[in-house]
Tab-separated table of C-alpha atoms and ligand atoms in Angstrom:
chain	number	residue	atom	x	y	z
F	202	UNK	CA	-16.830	33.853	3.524
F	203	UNK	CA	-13.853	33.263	5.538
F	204	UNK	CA	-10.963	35.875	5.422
F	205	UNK	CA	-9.400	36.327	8.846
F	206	UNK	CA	-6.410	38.797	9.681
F	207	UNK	CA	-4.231	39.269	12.736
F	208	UNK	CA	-2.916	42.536	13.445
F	209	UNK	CA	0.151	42.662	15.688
F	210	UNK	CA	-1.520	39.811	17.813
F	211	UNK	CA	0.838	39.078	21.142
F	212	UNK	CA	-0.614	36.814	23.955
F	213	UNK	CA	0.941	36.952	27.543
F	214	UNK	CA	0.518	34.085	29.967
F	215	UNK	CA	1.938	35.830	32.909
F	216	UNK	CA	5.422	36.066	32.001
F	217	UNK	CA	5.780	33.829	28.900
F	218	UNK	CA	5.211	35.404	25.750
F	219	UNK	CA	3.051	32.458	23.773
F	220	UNK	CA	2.859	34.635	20.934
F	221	UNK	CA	4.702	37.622	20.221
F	222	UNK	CA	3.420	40.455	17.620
F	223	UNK	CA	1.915	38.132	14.636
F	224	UNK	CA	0.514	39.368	11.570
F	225	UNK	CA	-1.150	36.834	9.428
F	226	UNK	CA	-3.463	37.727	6.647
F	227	UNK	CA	-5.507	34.310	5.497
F	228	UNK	CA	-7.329	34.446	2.201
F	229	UNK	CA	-10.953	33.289	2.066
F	230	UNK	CA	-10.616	29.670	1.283
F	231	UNK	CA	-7.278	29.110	1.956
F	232	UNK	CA	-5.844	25.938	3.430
F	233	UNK	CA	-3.630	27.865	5.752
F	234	UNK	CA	-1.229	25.204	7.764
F	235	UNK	CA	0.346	26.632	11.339
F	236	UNK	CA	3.183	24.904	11.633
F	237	UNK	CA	6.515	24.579	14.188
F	238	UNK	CA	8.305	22.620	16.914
F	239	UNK	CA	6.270	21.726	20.592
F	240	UNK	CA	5.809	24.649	22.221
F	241	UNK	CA	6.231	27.592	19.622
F	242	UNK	CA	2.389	29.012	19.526
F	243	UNK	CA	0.353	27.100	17.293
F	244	UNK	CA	-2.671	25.923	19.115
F	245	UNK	CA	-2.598	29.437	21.207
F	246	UNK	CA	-2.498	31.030	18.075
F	247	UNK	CA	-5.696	29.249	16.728
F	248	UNK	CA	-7.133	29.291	20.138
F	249	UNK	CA	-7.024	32.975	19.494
F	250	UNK	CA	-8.866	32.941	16.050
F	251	UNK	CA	-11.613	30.774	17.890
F	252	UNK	CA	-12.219	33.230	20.768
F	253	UNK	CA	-11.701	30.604	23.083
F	254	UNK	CA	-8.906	32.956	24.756
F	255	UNK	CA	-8.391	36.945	24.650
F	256	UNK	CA	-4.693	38.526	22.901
F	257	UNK	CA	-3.095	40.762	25.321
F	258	UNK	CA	-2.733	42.597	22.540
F	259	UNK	CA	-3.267	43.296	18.883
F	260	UNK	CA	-6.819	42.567	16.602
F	261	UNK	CA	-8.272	40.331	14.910
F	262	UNK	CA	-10.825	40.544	11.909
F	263	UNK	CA	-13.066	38.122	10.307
F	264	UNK	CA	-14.504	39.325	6.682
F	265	UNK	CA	-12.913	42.795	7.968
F	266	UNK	CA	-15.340	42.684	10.775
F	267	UNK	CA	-12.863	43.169	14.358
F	268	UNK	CA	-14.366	40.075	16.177
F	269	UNK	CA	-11.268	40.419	18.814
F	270	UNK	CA	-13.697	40.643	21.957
F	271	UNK	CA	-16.364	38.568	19.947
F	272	UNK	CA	-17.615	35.123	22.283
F	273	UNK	CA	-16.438	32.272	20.157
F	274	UNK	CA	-20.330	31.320	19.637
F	275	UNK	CA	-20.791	34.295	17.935
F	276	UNK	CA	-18.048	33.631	15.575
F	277	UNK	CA	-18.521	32.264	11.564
F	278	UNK	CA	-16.171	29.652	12.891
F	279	UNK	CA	-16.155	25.512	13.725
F	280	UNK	CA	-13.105	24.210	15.839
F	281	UNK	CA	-12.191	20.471	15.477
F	282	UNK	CA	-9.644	19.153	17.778
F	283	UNK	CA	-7.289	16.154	18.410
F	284	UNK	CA	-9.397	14.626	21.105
F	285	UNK	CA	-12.759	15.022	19.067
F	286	UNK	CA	-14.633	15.727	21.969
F	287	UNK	CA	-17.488	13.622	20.972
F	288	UNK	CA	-20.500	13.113	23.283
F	289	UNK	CA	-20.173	9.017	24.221
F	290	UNK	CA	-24.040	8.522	25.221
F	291	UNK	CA	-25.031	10.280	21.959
F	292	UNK	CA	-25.336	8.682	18.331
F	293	UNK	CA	-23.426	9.645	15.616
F	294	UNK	CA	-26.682	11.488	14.628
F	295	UNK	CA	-26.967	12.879	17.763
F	296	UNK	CA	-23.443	14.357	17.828
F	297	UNK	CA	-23.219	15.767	14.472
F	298	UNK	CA	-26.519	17.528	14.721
F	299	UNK	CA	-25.644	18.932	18.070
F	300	UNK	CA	-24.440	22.582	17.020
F	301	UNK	CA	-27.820	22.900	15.084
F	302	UNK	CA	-29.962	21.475	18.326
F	303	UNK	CA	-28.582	24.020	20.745
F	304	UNK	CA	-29.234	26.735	18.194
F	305	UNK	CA	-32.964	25.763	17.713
F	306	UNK	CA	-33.400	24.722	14.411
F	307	UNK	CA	-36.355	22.254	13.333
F	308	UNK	CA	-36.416	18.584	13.699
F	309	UNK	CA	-36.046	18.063	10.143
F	310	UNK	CA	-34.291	20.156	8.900
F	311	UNK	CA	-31.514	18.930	11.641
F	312	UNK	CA	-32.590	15.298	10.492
F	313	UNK	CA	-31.896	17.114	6.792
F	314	UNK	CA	-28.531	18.463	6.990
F	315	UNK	CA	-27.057	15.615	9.243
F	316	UNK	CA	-28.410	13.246	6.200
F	317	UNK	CA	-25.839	15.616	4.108
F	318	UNK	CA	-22.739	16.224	5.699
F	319	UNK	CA	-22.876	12.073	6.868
F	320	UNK	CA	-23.347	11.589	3.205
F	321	UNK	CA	-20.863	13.631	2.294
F	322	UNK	CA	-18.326	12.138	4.888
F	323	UNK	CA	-19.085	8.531	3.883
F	324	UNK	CA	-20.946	8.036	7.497
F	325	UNK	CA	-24.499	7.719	6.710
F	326	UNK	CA	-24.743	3.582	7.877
F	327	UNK	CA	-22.889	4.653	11.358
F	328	UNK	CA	-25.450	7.146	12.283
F	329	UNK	CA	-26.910	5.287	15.151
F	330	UNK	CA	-23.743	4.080	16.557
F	331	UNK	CA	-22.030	5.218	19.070
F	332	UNK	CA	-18.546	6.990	19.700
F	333	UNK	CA	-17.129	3.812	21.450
F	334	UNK	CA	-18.823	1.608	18.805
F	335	UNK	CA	-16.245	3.228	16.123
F	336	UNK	CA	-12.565	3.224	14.862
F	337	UNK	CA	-10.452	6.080	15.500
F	338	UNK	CA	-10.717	7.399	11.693
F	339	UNK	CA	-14.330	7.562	12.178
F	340	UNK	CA	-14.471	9.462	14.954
F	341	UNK	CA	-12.561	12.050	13.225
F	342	UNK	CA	-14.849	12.184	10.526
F	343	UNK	CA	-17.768	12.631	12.932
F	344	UNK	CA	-16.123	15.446	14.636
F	345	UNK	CA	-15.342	16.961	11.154
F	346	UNK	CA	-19.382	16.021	10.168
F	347	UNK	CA	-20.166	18.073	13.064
F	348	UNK	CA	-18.091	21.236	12.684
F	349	UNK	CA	-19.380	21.181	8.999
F	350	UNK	CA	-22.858	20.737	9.990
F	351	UNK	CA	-23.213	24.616	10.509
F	352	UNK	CA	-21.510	25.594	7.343
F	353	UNK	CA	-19.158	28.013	8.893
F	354	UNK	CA	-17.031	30.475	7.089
F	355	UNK	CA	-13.851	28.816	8.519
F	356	UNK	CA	-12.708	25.169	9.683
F	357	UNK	CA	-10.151	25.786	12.933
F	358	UNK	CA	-8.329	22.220	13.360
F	359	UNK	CA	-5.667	21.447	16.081
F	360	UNK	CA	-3.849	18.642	14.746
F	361	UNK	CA	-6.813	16.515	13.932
F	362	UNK	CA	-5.125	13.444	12.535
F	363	UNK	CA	-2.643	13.317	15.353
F	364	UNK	CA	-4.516	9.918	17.520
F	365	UNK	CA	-4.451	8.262	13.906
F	366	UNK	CA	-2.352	5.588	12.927
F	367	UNK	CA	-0.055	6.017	9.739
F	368	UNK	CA	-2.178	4.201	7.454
F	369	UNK	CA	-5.407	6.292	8.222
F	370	UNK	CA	-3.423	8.958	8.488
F	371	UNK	CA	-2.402	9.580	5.144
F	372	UNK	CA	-5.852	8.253	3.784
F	373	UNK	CA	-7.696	11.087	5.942
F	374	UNK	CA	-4.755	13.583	4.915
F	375	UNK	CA	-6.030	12.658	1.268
F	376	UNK	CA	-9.919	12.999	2.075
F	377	UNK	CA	-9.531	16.564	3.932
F	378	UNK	CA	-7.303	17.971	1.117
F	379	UNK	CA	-10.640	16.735	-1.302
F	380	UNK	CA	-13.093	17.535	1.323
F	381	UNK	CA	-11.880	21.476	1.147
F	382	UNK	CA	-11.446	21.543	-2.695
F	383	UNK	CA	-14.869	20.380	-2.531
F	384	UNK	CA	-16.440	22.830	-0.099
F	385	UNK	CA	-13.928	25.859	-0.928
F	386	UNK	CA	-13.962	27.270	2.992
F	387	UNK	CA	-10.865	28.343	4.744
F	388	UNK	CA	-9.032	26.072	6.838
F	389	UNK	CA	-6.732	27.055	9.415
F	390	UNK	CA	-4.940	23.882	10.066
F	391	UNK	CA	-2.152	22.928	13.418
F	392	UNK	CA	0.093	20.582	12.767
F	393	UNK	CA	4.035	20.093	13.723
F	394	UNK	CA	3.932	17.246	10.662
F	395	UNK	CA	6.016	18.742	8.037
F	396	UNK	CA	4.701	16.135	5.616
F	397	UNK	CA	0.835	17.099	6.227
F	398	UNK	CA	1.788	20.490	5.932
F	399	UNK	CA	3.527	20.198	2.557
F	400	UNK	CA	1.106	18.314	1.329
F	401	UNK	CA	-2.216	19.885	2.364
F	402	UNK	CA	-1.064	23.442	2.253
F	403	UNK	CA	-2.010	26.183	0.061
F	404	UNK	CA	0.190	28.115	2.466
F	405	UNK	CA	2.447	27.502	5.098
F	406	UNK	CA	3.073	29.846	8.048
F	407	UNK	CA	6.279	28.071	10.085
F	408	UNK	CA	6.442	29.643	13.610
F	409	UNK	CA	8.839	29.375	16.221
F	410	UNK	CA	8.945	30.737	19.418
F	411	UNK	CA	5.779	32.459	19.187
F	412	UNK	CA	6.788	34.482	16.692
F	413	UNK	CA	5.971	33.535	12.623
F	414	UNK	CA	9.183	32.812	11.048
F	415	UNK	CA	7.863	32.545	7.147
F	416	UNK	CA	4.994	32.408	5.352
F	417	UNK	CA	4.554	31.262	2.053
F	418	UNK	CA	3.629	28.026	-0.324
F	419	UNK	CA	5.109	25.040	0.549
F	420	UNK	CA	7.251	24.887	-2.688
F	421	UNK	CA	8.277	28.865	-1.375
F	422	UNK	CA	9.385	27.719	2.023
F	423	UNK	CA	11.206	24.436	0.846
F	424	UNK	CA	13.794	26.070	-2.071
F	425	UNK	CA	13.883	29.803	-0.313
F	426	UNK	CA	13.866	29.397	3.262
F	427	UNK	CA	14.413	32.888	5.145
F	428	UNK	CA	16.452	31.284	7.514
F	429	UNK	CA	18.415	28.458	8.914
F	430	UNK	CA	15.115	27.499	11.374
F	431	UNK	CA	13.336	26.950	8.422
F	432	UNK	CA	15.950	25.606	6.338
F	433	UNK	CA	16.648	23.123	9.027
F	434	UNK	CA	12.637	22.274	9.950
F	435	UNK	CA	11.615	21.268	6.339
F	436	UNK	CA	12.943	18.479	4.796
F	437	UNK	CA	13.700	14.638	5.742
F	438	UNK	CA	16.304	14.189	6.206
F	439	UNK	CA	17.034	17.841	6.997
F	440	UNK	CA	18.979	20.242	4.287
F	441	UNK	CA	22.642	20.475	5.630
F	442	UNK	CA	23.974	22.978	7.284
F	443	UNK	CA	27.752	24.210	8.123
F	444	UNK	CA	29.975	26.504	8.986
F	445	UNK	CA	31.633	27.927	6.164
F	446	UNK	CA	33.419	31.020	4.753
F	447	UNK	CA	32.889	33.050	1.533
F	448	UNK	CA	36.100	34.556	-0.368
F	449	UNK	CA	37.121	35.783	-3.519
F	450	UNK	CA	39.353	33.535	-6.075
F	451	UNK	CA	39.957	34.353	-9.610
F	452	UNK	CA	36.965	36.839	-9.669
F	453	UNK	CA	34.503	34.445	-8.339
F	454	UNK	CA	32.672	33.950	-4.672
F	455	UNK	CA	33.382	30.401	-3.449
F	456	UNK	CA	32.060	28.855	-0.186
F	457	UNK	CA	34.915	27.655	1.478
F	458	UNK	CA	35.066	24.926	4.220
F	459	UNK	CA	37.396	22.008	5.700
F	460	UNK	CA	37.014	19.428	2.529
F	461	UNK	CA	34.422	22.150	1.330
F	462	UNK	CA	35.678	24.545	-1.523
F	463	UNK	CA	32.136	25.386	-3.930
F	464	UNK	CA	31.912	28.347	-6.762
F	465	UNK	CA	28.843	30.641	-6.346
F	466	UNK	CA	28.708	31.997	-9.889
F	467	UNK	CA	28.962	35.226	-8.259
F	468	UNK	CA	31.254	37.547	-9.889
F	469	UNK	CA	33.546	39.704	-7.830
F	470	UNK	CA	36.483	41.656	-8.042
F	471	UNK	CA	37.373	41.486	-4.181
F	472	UNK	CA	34.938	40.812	-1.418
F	473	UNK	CA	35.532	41.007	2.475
F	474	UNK	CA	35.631	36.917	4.028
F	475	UNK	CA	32.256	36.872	5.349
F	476	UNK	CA	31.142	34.114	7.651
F	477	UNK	CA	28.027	32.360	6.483
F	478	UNK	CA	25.990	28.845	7.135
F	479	UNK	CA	26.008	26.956	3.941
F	480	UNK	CA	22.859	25.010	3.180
F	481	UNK	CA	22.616	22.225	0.794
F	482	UNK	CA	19.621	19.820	0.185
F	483	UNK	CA	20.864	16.218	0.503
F	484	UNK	CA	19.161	15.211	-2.733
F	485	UNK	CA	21.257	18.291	-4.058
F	486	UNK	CA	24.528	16.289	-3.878
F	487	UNK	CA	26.094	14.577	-6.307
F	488	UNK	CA	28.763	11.667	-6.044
F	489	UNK	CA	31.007	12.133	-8.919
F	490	UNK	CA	34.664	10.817	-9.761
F	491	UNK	CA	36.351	14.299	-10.957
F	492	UNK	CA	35.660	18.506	-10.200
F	493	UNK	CA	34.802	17.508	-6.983
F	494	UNK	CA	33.463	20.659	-4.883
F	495	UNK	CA	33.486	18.627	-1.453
F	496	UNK	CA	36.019	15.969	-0.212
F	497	UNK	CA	34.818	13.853	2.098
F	498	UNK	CA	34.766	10.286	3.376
F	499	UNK	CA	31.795	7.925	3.434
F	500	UNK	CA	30.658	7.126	7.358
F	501	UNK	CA	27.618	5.420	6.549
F	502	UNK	CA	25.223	4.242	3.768
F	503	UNK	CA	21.467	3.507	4.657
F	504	UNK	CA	19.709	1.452	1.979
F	505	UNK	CA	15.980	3.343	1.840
F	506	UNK	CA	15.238	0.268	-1.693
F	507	UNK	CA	14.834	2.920	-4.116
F	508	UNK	CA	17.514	5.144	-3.004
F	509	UNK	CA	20.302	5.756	-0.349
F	510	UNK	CA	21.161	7.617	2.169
F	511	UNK	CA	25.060	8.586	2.075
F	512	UNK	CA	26.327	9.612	5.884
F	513	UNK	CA	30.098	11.738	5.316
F	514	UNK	CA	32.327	13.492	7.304
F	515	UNK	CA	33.806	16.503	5.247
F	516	UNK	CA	36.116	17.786	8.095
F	517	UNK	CA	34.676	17.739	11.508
F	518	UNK	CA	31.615	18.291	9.486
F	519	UNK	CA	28.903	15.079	8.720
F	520	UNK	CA	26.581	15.740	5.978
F	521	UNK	CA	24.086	13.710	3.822
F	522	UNK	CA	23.611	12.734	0.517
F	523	UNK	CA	20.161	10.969	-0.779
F	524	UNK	CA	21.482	9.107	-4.241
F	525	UNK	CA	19.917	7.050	-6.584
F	526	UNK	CA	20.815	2.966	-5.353
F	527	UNK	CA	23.599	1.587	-6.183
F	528	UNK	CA	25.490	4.291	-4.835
F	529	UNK	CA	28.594	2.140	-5.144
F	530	UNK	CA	29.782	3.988	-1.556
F	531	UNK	CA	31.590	1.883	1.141
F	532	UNK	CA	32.092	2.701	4.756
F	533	UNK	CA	35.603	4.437	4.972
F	534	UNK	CA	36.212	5.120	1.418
F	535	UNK	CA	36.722	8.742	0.035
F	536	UNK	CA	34.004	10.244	-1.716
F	537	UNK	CA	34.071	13.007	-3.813
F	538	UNK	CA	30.704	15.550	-4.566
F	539	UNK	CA	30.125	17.883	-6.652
F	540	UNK	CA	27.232	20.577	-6.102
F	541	UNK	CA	25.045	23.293	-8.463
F	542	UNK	CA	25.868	26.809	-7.108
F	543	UNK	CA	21.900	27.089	-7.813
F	544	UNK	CA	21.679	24.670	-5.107
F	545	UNK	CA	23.711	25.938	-2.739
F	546	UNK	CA	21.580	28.079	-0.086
F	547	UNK	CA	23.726	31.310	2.089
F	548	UNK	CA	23.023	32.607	5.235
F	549	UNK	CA	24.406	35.201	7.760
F	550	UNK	CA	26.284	33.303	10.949
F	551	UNK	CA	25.190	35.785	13.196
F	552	UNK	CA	21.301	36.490	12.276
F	553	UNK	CA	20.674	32.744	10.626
F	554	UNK	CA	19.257	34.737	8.023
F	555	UNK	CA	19.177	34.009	3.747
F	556	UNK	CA	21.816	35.950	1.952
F	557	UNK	CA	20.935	37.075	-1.203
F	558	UNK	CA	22.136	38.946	-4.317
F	559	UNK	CA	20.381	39.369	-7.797
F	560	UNK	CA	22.441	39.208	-11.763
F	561	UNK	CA	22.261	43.150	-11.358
F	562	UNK	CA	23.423	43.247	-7.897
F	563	UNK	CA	26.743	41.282	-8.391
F	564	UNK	CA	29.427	42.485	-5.820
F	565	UNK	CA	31.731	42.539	-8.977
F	566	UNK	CA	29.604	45.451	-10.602
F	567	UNK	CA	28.322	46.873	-7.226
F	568	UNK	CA	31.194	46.257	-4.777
F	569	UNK	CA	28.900	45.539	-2.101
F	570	UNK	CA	29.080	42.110	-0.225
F	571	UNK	CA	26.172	40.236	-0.414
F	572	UNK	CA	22.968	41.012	1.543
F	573	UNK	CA	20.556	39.843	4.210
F	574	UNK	CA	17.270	39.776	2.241
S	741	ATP	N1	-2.797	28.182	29.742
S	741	ATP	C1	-1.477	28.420	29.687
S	741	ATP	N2	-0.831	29.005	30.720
S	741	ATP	C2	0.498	29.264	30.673
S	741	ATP	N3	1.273	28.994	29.623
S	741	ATP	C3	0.701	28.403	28.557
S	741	ATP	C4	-0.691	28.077	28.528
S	741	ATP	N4	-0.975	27.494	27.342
S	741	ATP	C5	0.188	27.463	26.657
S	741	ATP	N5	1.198	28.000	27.389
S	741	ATP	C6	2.585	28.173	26.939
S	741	ATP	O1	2.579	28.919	25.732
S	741	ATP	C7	3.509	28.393	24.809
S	741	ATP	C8	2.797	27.996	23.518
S	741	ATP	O2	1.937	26.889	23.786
S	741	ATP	P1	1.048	26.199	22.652
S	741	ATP	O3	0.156	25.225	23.328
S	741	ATP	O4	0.411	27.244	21.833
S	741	ATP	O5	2.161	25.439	21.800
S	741	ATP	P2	1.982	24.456	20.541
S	741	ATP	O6	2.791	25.049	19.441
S	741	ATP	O7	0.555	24.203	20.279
S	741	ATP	O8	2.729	23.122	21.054
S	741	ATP	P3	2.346	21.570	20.787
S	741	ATP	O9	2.868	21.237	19.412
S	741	ATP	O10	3.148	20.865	21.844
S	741	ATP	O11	0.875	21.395	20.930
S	741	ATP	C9	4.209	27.249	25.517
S	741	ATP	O12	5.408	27.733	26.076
S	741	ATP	C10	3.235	26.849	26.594
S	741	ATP	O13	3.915	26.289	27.690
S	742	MG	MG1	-0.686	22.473	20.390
């Protein structure tokens, strides 16, 4: 079993607040992903889960058990970080079956269970090499062979594929996201890779600034982001985001902006101008050659071979557009674009956060102006 729960967790380090009043509830055998910019939390946070430092602040629970003062030995849990921290003068053998050595168990049923997990992790004919004696992919694997070696309740991993090249990368991306459908125990998982974390995520939890900003599937984060942080942290390249205003015209809500002018398909019979951040996905624009929502002209075009990259300037405002090649754009040309009101994401100027109303909630039927959700 695996469930672990933070309750108002802060941690101090003198002065600096590394984290600041979390509350994260992780499901047993969830592939939780903590993710966010240098700096924001993450490995404290998980450094907090594993014991290996105290909150100032706040509990934690394991299986509903509060294991906040627990030592980190005494905890259901195996940490794997970036660096490995194999043992060089020891086998492979040797260094998976560590954790079980230095809590007494039998020769063989060490010998037993290191037989598995290398099995299991495709590193049964390295097991009397040693660390220098393998690639960098391997090495990962042994650390992972060892942290699964005691069949803990939860995997704790500070961005474990981070010393990896690309190519490895993705294939070990691919073998952990088996590797915990496979064994069904919880991961906690650091990264500041928005790529592993939408792809090996059941859930994400995006932090910034030591606080959690939103948590949710990636799929949840990516077309309702609570905020411009988030809006702006997922996606490459990034969703856009402008100044803008919202006003009433004819009964409807348009965002308006210099070369910018998009319906909502929000009734209203009169609304105050409110000043917003308009967000639009760049695979959310389309060039068109009439209706167009956006007037802009073309800066750049990046050729990506299956698709493009279209660099305007609507105003003093450059945005992006990801089309299907040929875009037929040229450098200097006027472009026109035309956008879903689905697809166009609201949020407050001051507070960065998502706007919202619902069919029932209309400002034409309610007379309110929209909301912060
Ligand atoms: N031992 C420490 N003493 C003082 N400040 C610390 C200590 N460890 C971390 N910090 C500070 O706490 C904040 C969070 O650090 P943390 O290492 O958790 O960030 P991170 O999200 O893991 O960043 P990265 O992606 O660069 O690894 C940072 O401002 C960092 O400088
Ligand atoms: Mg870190």
């Amino acid at each position: 079993m695996g469930r672990i729960q933070l309750e108002s967790v802060s941690k101090m380090y003198g002065n600096t607040q590394a984290i600041e009043d979390v509350d994260l509830d992780i499901a047993d055998g969830e592939f939780l992903v903590l993710l966010g910019p240098s700096g924001c939390g993450k490995s404290t946070l998980l450094r907090l889960v594993a014991g290996l430092i105290q909150p100032s602040s706040g509990r934690i629970l394991l299986d509903g058990n509060d294991i906040t003062a627990a030592p980190p030995r005494s905890r259901d849990l195996a940490m794997v970080f970036q660096s490995y921290a194999l043992y060089p003068h020891l086998t492979v053998a040797k260094n998976i079956g560590f954790p079980l050595r230095s809590r007494r168990f039998s020769r063989t049923a060490i010998a037993d269970s290191v037989a598995a997990v290398a099995a299991t992790l495709d590193l049964s004919e390295l097991l009397g090499r040693r660390p220098a004696e393998l690639s960098g992919g391997q090495r990962q694997r042994v650390a992972l062979a060892r942290a699964m070696v005691r069949d803990p309740g939860a995997f704790l991993m500070d961005e474990p594929l981070s010393n990896l090249d690309a190519k490895l990368r993705s294939a070990t991306r691919t073998e952990l996201i088996e590797l915990h459908r496979r064994i069904g125990a919880t991961f906690v998982y650091v990264t500041h890779d928005q790529v592993e974390a939408m792809t090996m995520a059941t859930r994400i939890a995006l932090m910034d600034n030591g606080r959690i900003e939103q948590v949710g599937t990636p799929a949840e984060l990516y077309d309702t982001p609570r905020s411009t942080f988030v809006a702006g942290f997922l996606g490459a390249p990034p969703m856009n985001l402008f100044d803008a205003t919202v006003t009433e015209s004819r009964g409807e809500l348009h965002a308006v902006a210099p070369g910018v002018n998009i319906p909502l398909g929000i009734e209203a019979d009169s609304h105050p101008e409110h000043p917003i951040v308009v967000g639009i996905r760049p695979e959310k624009m389309q060039v068109v050659d009439t209706h167009a929502h956006v007037e802009a002209v073309v800066t750049t075009v990046e050729n990506l071979g299956s698709e493009e990259l279209i660099h305007i300037r609507a105003g003093s405002n450059p945005l992006c557009i990801r089309a299907p090649r040929p875009s037929n754009t040229e450098p200097g040309a006027p472009v026109a674009v035309s956008v879903r009101p689905e697809d166009v994401h609201l949020f407050d100027r001051d507070s960065g956060r998502r706007l919202m109303w619902t069919p029932e909630n209309t400002p034409a039927r309610t007379g309110t102006p929209l909301f912060v959700a």
